[in-house]
CSV table of C-alpha atoms in Angstrom, one decimal:
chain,number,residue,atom,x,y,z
A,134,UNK,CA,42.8,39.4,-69.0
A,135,UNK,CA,40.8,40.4,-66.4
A,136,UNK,CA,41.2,43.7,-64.2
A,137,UNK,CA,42.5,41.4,-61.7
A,138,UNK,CA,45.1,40.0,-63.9
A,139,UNK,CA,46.1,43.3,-65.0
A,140,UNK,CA,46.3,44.8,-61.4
A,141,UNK,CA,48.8,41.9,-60.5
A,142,UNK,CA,50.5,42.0,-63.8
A,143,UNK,CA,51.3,46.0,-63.2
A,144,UNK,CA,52.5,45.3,-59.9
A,145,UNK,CA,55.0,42.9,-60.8
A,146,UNK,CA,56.3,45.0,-63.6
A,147,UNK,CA,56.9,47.9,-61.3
A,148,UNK,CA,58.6,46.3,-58.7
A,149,UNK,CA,60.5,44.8,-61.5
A,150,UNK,CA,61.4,47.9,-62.8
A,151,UNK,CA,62.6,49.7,-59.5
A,152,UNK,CA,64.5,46.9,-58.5
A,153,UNK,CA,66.6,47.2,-61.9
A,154,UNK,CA,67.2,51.2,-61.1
A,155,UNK,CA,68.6,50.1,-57.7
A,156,UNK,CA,72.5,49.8,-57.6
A,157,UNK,CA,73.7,47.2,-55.5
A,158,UNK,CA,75.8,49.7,-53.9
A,159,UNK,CA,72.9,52.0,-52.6
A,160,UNK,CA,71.8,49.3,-50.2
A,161,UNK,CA,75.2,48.8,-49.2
A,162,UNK,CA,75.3,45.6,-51.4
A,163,UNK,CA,78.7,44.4,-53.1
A,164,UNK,CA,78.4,44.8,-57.0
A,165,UNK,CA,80.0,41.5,-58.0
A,166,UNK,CA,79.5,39.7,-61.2
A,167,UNK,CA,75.9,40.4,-62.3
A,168,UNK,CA,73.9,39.2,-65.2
A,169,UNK,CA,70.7,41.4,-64.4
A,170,UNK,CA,70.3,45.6,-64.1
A,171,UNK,CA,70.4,46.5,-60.6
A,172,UNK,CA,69.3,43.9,-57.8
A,173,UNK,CA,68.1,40.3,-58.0
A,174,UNK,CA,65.2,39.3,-56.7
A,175,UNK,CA,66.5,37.6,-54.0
A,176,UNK,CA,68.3,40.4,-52.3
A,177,UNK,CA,65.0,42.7,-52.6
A,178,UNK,CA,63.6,39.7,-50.9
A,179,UNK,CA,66.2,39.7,-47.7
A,180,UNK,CA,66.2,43.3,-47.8
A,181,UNK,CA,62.4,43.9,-47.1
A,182,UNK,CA,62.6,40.5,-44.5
A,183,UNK,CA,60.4,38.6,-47.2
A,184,UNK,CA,61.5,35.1,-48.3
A,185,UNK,CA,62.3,35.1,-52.4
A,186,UNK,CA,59.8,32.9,-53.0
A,187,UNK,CA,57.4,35.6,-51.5
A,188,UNK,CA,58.9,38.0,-53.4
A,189,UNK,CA,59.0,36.0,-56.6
A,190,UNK,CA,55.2,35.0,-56.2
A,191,UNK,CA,54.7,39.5,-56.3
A,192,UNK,CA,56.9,40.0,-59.2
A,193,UNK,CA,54.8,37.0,-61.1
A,194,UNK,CA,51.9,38.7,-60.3
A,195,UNK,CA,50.9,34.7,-58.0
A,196,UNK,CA,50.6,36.9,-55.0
A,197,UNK,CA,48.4,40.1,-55.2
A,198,UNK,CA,47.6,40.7,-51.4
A,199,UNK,CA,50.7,42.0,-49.4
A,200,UNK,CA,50.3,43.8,-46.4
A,201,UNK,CA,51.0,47.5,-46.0
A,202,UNK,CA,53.5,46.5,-43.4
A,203,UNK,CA,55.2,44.4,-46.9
A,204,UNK,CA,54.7,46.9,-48.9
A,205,UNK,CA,56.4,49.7,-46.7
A,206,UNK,CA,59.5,47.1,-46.6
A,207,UNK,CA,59.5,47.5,-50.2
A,208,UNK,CA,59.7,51.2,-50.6
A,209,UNK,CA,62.7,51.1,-48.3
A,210,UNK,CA,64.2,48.1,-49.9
A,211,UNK,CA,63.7,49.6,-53.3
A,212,UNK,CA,64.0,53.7,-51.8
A,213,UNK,CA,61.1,54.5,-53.1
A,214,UNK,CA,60.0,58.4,-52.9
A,215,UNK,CA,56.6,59.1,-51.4
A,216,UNK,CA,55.4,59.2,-54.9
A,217,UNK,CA,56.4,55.8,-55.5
A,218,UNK,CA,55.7,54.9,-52.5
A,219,UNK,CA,52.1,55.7,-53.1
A,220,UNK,CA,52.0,54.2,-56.7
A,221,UNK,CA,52.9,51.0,-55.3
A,222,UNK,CA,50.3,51.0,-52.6
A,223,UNK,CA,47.4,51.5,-55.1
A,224,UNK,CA,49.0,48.8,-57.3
A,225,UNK,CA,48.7,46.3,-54.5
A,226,UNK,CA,44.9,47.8,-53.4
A,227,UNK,CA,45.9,49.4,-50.7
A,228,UNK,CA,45.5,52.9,-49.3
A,229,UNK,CA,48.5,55.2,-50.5
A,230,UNK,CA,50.4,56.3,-46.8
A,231,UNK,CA,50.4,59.8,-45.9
A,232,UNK,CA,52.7,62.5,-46.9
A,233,UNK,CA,55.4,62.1,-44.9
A,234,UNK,CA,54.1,59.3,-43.3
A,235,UNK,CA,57.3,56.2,-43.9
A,236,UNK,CA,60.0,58.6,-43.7
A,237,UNK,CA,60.8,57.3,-40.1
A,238,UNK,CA,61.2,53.9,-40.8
A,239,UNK,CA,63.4,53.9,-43.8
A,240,UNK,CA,66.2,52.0,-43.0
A,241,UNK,CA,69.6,54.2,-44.8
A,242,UNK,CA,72.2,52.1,-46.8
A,243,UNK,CA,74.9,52.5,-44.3
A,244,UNK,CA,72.6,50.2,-41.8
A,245,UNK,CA,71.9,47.8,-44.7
A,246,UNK,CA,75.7,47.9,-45.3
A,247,UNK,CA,76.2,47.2,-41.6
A,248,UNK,CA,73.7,44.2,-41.3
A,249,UNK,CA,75.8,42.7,-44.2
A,250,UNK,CA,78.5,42.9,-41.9
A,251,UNK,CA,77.0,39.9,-39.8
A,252,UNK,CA,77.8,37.1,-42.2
A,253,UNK,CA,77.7,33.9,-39.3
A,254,UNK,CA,74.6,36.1,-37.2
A,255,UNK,CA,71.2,36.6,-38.0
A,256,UNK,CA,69.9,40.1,-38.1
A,257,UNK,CA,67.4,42.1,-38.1
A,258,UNK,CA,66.2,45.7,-37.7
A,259,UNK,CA,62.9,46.1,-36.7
A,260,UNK,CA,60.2,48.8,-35.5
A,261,UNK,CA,57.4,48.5,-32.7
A,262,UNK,CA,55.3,47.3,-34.5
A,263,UNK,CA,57.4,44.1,-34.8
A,264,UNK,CA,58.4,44.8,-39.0
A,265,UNK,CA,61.1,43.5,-40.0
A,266,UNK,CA,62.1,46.7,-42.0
A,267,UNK,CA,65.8,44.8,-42.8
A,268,UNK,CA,67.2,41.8,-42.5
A,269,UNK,CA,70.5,40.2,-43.6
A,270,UNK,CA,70.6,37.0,-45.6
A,271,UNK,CA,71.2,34.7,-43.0
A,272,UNK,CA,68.6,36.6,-40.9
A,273,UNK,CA,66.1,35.7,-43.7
A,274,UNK,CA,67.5,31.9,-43.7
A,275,UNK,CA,66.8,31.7,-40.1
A,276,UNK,CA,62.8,32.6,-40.8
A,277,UNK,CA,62.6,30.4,-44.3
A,278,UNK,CA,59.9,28.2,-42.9
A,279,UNK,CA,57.9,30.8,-42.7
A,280,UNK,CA,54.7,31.8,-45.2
A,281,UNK,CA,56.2,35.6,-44.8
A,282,UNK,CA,58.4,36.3,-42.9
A,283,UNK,CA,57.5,40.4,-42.6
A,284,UNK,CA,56.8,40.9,-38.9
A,285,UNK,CA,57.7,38.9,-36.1
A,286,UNK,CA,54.0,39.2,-34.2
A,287,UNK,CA,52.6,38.0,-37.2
A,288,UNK,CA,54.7,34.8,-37.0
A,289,UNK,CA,54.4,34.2,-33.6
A,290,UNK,CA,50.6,34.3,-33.5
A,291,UNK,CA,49.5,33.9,-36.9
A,292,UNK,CA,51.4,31.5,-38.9
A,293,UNK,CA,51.4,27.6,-37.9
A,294,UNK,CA,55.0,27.3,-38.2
A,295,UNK,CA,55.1,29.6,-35.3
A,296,UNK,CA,54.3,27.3,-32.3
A,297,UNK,CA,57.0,24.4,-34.0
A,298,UNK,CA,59.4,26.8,-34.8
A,299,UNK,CA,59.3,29.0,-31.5
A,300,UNK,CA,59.9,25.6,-29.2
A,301,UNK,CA,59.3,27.8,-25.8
A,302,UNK,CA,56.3,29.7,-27.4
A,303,UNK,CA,54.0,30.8,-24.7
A,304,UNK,CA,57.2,32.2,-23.1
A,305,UNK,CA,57.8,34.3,-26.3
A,306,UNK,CA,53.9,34.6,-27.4
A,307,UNK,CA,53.9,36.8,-23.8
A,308,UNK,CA,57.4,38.7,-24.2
A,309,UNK,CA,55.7,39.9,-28.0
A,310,UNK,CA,52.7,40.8,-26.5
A,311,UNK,CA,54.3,42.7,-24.0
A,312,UNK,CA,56.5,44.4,-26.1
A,313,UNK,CA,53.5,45.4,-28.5
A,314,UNK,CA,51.7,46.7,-25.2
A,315,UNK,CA,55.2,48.8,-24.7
A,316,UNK,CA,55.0,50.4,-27.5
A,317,UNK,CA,51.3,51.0,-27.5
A,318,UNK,CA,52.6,53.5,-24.6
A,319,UNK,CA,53.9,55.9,-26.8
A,320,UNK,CA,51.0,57.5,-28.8
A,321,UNK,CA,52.9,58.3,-31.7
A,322,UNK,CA,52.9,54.7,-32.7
A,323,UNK,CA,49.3,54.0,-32.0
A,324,UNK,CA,48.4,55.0,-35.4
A,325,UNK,CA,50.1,52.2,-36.8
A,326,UNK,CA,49.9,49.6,-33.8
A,327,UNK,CA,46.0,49.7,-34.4
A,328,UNK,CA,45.6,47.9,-37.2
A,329,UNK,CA,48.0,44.7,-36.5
A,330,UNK,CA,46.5,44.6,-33.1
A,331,UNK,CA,43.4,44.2,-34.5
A,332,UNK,CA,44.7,41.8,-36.9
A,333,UNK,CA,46.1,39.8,-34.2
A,334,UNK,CA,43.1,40.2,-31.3
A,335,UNK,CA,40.8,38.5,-34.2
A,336,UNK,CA,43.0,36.0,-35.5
A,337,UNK,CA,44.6,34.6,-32.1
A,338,UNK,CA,42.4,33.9,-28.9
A,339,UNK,CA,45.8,33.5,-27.1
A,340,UNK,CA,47.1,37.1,-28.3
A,341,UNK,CA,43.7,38.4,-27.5
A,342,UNK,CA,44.0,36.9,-24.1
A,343,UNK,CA,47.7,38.5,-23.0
A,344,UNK,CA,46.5,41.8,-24.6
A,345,UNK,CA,43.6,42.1,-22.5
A,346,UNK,CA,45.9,40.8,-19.4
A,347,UNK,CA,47.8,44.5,-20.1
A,348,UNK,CA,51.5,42.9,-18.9
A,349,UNK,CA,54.3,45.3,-20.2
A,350,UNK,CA,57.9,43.8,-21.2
A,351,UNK,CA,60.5,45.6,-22.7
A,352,UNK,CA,63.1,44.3,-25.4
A,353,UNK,CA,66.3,42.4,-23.7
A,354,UNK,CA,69.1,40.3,-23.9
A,355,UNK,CA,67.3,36.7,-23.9
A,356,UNK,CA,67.7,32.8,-25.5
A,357,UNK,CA,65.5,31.3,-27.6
A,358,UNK,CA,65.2,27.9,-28.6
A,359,UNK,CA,64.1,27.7,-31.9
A,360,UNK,CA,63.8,24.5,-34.6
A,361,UNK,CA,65.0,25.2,-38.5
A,362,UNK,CA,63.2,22.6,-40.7
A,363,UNK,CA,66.9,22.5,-42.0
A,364,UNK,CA,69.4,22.5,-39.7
A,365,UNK,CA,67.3,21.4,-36.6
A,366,UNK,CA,67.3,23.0,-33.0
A,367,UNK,CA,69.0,26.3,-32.2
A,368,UNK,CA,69.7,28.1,-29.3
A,369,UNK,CA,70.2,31.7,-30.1
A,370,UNK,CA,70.5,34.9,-27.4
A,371,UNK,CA,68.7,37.7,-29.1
A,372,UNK,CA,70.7,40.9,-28.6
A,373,UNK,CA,68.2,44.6,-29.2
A,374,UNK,CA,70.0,47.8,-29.5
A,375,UNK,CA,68.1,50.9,-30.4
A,376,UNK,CA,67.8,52.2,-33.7
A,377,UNK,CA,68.3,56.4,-33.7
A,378,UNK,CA,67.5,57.3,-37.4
A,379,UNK,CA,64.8,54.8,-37.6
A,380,UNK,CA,61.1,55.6,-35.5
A,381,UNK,CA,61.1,52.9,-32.3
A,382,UNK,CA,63.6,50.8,-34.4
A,383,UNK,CA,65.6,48.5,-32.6
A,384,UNK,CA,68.4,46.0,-34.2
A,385,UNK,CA,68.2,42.6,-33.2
A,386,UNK,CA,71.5,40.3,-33.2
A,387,UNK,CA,70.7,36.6,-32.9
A,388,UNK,CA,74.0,35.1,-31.0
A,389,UNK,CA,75.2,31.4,-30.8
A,390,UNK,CA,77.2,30.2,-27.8
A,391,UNK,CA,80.7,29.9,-29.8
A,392,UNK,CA,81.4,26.2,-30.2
A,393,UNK,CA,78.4,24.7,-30.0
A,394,UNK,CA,75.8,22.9,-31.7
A,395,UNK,CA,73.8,26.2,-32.5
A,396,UNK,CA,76.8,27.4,-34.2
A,397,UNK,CA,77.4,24.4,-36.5
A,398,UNK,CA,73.6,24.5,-37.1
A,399,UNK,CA,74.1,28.4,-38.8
A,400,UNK,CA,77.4,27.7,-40.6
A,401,UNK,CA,75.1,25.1,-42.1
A,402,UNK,CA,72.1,27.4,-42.3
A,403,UNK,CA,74.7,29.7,-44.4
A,404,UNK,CA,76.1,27.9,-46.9
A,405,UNK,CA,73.2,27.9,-50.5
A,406,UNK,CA,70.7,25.0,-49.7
A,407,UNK,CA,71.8,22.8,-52.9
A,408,UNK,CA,75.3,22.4,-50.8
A,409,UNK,CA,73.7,21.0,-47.6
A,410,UNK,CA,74.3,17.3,-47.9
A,411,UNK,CA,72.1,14.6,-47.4
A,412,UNK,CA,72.3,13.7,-43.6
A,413,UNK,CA,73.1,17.1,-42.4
A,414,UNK,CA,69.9,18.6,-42.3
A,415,UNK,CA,69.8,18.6,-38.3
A,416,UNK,CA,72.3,19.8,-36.2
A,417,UNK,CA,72.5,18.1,-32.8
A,418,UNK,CA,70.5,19.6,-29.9
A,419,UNK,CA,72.7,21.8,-28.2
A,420,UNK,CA,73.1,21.7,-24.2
A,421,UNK,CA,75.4,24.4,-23.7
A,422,UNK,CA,73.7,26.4,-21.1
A,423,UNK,CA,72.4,29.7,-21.7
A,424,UNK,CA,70.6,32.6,-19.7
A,425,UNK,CA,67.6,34.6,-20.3
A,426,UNK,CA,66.3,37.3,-18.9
């Protein structure tokens, strides 16, 4: 085996082994009937805004790369201390954070709790740098066409799902942008803006364009029309309320109109994917008007 191999087989086995010390209950999870120790996989998966296959590929040691955005997803998902915090960095190749350093953006149990609390809403809490830090498990349903799902610039700009999936994208390329220049305001966050900005400015001319055009937007109330490679098109109002406890946190509430289309579309979205029946992998598109600001 080679140092390689070995590198990904460690990481796997400790991520294994800190989601089997996690009770379902710390992350504001219901205990249920339960045939492994601590959490599954697929629940460490919503809870860090990764899809389970993602998560599965880490665990297998198929996937030996994640980002330190991931990986600080994972040491909340898991509540990691700083030590283990920093042990899983090096495990992945990565620079161990700073003392002190992710304390702000842990998201606390009672919030996870709360997100589970949306069962027909996707949700999301997120920080300025666009990481999704939490998500429910319709939330990570929602972004399941997605190579990861960690971090909502990312998908927007990088990943090539993000122009089908996002069907009024330049619309929502600029409000990102704009947000991400927000938040660049407040020096605090710079430190961590930095390096996905300069992940983004060299991987997307038309990110690097809008940065350099300086526009400022800040997070509101606003529809999106989105299309699920499962249930079809989706008209969801994206609700942001600020986060206290977490650093420039903000939880984001995706809203269908009641009654329509959209809302068939997540009852569908909701239910396991082995019980979607042939035929209904589409919902209709919906026409009920909607605002956006």
């Amino acid at each position: 085996m080679t140092n390689r191999d070995k590198s990904g087989s460690q990481l796997g086995d400790f991520l294994r082994a800190r989601r089997a010390a996690v009770a379902p209950e710390e992350v504001g999870l219901p205990r249920g009937h339960r045939r492994v120790a601590g959490l599954r996989r697929e629940e460490v998966a919503a809870l860090a805004g990764a899809s389970a296959d993602y998560y599965t590929r880490l665990e297998q040691g198929r996937e030996r790369h994640p980002s330190t955005q991931m990986l600080d997803a994972l040491a909340a998902a898991l509540n990691l201390d700083h030590d283990e915090h920093a042990h899983l960095c090096r495990l992945a190749g990565n620079p161990a954070p700073a003392a002190g350093g992710a304390g702000g953006r842990a998201v606390h149990p009672s919030l996870h709790q709360l997100l589970g609390q949306f069962p027909s809403t996707p949700a999301f809490v997120i920080d300025e740098t666009q990481q999704i830090l939490a998500a429910n498990t319709l939330g990570t349903a929602l972004h399941s066409g997605f190579i990861s799902s960690d971090n909502f610039a990312r998908m927007i700009f990088l990943d090539p799902e993000g122009r089908r999936f996002f069907l009024d994208w330049q619309r929502i390329a600029a409000a990102n942008a704009g947000s991400l220049r927000q938040a660049w305001g407040r020096p605090a966050a710079r430190g961590r803006l930095e390096p996905l900005i300069a992940e983004l400015c060299a991987g997307s001319e038309d990110f690097d364009r809008l940065w350099r055009g300086h526009t400022v937007a800040s997070k509101t109330r606003e529809a999106k029309r989105l299309t699920h490679p499962h249930v079809g098109e989706l008209t969801l109002t994206y609700h942001s309320f600020a986060v206290a406890d977490v650093d420039g946190g903000h939880l984001v509430v995706c809203q269908a109109e009641p009654g329509s289309a959209s809302e068939k579309g997540l009852r569908l979205l909701s239910t396991p994917a082995a019980d979607r029946t042939e035929g209904t992998g589409a919902a209709s598109p919906d026409t009920t008007p909607h605002s956006a600001s």
